[in-house]
Short mmCIF file of N, CA and C in Angstrom, two decimals:
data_model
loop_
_atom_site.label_atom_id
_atom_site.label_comp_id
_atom_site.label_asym_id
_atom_site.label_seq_id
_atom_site.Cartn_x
_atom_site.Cartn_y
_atom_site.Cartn_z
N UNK Y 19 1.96 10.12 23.82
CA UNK Y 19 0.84 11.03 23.80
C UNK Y 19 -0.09 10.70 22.64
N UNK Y 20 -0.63 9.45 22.52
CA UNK Y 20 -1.67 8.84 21.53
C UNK Y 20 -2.65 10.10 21.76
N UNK Y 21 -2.77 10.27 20.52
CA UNK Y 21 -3.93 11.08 19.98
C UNK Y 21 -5.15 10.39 19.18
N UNK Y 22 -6.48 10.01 19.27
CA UNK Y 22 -7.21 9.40 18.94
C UNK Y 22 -8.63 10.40 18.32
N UNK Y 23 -8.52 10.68 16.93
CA UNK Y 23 -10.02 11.15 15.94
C UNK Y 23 -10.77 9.45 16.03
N UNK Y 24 -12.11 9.69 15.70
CA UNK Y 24 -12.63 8.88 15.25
C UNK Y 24 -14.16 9.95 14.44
N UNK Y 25 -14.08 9.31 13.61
CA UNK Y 25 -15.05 10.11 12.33
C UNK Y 25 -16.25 8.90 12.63
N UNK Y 26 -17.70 9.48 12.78
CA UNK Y 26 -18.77 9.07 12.46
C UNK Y 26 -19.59 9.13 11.90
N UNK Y 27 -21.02 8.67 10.98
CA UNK Y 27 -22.35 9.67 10.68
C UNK Y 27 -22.81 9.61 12.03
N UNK Y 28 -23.64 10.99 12.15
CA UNK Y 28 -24.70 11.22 13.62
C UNK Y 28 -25.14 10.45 13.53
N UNK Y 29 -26.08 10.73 14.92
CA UNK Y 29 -26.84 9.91 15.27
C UNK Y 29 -26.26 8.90 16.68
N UNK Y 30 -25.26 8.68 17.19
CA UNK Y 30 -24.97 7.76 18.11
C UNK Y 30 -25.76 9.30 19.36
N UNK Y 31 -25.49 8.57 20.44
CA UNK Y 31 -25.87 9.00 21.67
C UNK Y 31 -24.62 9.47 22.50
N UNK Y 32 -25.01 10.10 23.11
CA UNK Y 32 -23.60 10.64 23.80
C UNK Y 32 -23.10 9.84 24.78
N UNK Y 33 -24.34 8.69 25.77
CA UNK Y 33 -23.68 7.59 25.97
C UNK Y 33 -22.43 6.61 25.13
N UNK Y 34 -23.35 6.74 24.17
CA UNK Y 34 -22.46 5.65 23.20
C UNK Y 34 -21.11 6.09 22.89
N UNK Y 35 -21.05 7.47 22.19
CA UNK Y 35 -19.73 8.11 22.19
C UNK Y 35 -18.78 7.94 23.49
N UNK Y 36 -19.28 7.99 24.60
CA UNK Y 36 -18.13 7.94 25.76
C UNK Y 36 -17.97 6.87 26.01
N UNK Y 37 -18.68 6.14 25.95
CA UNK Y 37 -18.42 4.85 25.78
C UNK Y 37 -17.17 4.47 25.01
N UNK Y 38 -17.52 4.60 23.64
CA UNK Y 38 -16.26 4.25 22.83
C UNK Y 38 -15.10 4.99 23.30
N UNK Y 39 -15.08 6.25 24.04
CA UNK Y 39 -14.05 6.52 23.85
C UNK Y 39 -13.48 6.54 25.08
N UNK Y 40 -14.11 5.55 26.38
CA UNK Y 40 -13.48 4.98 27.18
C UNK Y 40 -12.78 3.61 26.68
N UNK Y 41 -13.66 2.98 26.04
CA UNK Y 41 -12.89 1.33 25.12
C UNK Y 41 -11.57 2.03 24.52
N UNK Y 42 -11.57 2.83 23.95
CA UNK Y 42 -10.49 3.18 23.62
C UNK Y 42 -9.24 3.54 23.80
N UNK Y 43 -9.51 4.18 25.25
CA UNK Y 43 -8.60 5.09 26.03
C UNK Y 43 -8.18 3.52 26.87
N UNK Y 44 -8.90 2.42 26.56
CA UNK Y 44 -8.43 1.05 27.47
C UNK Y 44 -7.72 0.73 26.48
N UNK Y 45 -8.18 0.23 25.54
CA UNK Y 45 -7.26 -0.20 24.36
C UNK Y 45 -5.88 0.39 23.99
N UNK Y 46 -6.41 1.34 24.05
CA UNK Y 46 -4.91 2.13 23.38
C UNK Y 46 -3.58 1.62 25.03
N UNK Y 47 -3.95 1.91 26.05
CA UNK Y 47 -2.85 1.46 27.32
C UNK Y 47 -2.80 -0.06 27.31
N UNK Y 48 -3.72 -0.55 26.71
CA UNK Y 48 -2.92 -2.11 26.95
C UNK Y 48 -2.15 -2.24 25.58
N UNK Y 49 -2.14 -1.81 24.61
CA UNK Y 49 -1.45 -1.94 23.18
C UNK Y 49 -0.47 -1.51 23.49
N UNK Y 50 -0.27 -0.40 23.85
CA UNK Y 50 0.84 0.99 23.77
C UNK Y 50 1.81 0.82 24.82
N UNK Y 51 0.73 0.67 26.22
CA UNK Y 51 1.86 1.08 27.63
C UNK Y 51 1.41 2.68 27.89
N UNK Y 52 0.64 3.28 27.02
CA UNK Y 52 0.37 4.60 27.84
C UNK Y 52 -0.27 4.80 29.06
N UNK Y 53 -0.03 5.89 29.47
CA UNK Y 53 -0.40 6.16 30.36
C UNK Y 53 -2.11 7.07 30.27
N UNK Y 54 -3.21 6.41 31.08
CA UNK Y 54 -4.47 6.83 30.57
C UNK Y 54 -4.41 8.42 30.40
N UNK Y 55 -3.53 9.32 31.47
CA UNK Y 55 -3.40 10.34 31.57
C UNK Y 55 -3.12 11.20 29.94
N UNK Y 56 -2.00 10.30 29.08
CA UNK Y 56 -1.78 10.92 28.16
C UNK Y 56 -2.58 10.68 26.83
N UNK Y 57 -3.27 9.92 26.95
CA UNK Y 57 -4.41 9.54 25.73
C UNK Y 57 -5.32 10.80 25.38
N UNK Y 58 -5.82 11.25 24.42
CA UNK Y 58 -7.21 11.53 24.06
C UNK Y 58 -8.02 11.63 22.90
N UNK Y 59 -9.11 11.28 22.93
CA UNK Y 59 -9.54 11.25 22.17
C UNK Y 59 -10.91 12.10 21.43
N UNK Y 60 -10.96 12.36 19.94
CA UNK Y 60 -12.00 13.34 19.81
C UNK Y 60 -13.29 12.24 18.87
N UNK Y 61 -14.66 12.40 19.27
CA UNK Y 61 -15.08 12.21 18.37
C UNK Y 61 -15.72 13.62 17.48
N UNK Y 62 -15.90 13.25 15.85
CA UNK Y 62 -16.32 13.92 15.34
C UNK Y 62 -17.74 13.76 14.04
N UNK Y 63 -18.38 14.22 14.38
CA UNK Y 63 -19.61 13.49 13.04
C UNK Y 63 -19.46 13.94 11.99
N UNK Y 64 -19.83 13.30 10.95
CA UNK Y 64 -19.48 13.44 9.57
C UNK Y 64 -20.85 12.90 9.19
N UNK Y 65 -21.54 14.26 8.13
CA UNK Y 65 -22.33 13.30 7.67
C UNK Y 65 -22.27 12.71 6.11
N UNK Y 66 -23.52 11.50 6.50
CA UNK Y 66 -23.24 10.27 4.74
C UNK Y 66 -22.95 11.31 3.66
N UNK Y 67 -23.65 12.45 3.51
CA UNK Y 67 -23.31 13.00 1.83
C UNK Y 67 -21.76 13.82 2.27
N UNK Y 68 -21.75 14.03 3.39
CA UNK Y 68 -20.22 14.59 3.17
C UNK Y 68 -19.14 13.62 3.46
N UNK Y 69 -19.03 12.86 3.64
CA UNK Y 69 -18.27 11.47 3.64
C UNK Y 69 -17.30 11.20 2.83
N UNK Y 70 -18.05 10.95 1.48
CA UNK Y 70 -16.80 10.83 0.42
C UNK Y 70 -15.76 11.41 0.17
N UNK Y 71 -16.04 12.91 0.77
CA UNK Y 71 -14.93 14.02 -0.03
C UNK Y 71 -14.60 14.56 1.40
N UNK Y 72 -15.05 14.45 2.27
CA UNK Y 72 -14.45 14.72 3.22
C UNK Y 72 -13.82 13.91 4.31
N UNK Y 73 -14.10 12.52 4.18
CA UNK Y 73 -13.02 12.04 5.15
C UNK Y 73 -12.75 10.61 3.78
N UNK Y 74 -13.34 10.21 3.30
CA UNK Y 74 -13.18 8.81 2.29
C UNK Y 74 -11.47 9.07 1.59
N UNK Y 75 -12.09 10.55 0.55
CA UNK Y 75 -11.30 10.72 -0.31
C UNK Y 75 -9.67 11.02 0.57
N UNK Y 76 -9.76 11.93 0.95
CA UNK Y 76 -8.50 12.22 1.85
C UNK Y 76 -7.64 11.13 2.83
N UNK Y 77 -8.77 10.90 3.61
CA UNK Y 77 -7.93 10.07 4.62
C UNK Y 77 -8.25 8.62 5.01
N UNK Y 78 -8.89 8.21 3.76
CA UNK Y 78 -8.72 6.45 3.53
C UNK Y 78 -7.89 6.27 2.31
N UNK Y 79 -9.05 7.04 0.77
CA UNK Y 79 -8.32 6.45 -0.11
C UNK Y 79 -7.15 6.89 -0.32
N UNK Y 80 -6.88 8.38 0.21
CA UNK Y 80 -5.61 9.13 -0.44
C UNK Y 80 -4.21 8.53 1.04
N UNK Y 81 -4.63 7.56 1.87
CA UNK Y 81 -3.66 7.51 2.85
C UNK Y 81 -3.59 6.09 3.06
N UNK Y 82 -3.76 4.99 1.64
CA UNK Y 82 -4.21 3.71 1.65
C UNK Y 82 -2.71 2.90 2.49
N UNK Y 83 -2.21 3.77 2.16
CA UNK Y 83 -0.63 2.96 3.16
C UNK Y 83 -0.25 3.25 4.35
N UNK Y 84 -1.56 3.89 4.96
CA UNK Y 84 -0.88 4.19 6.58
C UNK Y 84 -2.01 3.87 7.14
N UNK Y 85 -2.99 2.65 6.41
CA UNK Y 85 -4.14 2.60 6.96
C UNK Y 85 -3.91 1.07 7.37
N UNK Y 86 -3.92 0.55 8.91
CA UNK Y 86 -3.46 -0.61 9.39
C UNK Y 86 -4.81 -1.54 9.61
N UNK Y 87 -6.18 -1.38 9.00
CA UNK Y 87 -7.24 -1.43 8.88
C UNK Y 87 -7.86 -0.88 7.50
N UNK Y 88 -8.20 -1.54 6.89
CA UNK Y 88 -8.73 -1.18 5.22
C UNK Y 88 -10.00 -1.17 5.15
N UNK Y 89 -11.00 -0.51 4.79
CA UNK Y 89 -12.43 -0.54 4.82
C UNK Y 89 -12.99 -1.65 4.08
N UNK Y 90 -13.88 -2.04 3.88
CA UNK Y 90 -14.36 -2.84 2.92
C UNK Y 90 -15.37 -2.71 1.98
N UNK Y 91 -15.65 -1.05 1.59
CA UNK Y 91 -16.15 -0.43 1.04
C UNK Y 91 -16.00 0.52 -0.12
N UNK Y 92 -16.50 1.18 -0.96
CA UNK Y 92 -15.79 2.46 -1.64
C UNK Y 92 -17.04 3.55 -1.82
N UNK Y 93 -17.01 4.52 -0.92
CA UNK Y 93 -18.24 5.22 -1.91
C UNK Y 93 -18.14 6.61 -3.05
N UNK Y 94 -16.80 5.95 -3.45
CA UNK Y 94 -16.31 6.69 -4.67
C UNK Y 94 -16.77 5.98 -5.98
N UNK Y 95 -16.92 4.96 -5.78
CA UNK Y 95 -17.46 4.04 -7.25
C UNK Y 95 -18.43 4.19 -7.51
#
């Protein structure tokens, strides 16, 4: 039962969002073996000034070891 957030700044299109989160709902069953039925996924917007402290600080830098993908950024510095 893959559960899939994905954090953005606005601005994409709601095409674009379902989009991704059909690529995803593909991705995740050829990685996994799920079943499309049990996938889902949320998107959510975040915006640039709330970023740092609301998704950076918490759930990149403060979760740097469960992150199987590392940003290549900091906008804590």
């Amino acid at each position: 039962m893959p559960h899939v957030t994905v954090k953005l700044y606005p601005g994409k299109s709601e095409q674009q969002k379902t989009q991704l989160a059909e690529q995803i709902v593909k991705d995740v069953m050829a990685a996994l073996g799920s079943a499309e039925g049990s996938i889902s996924v949320a998107i959510e917007e975040v915006s640039p000034a709330d970023w740092p402290e609301a998704v950076y600080r918490p759930e990149i830098a403060g979760q740097w070891d469960r992150l199987y993908k590392k940003p290549g950024y900091n906008p804590l510095k």
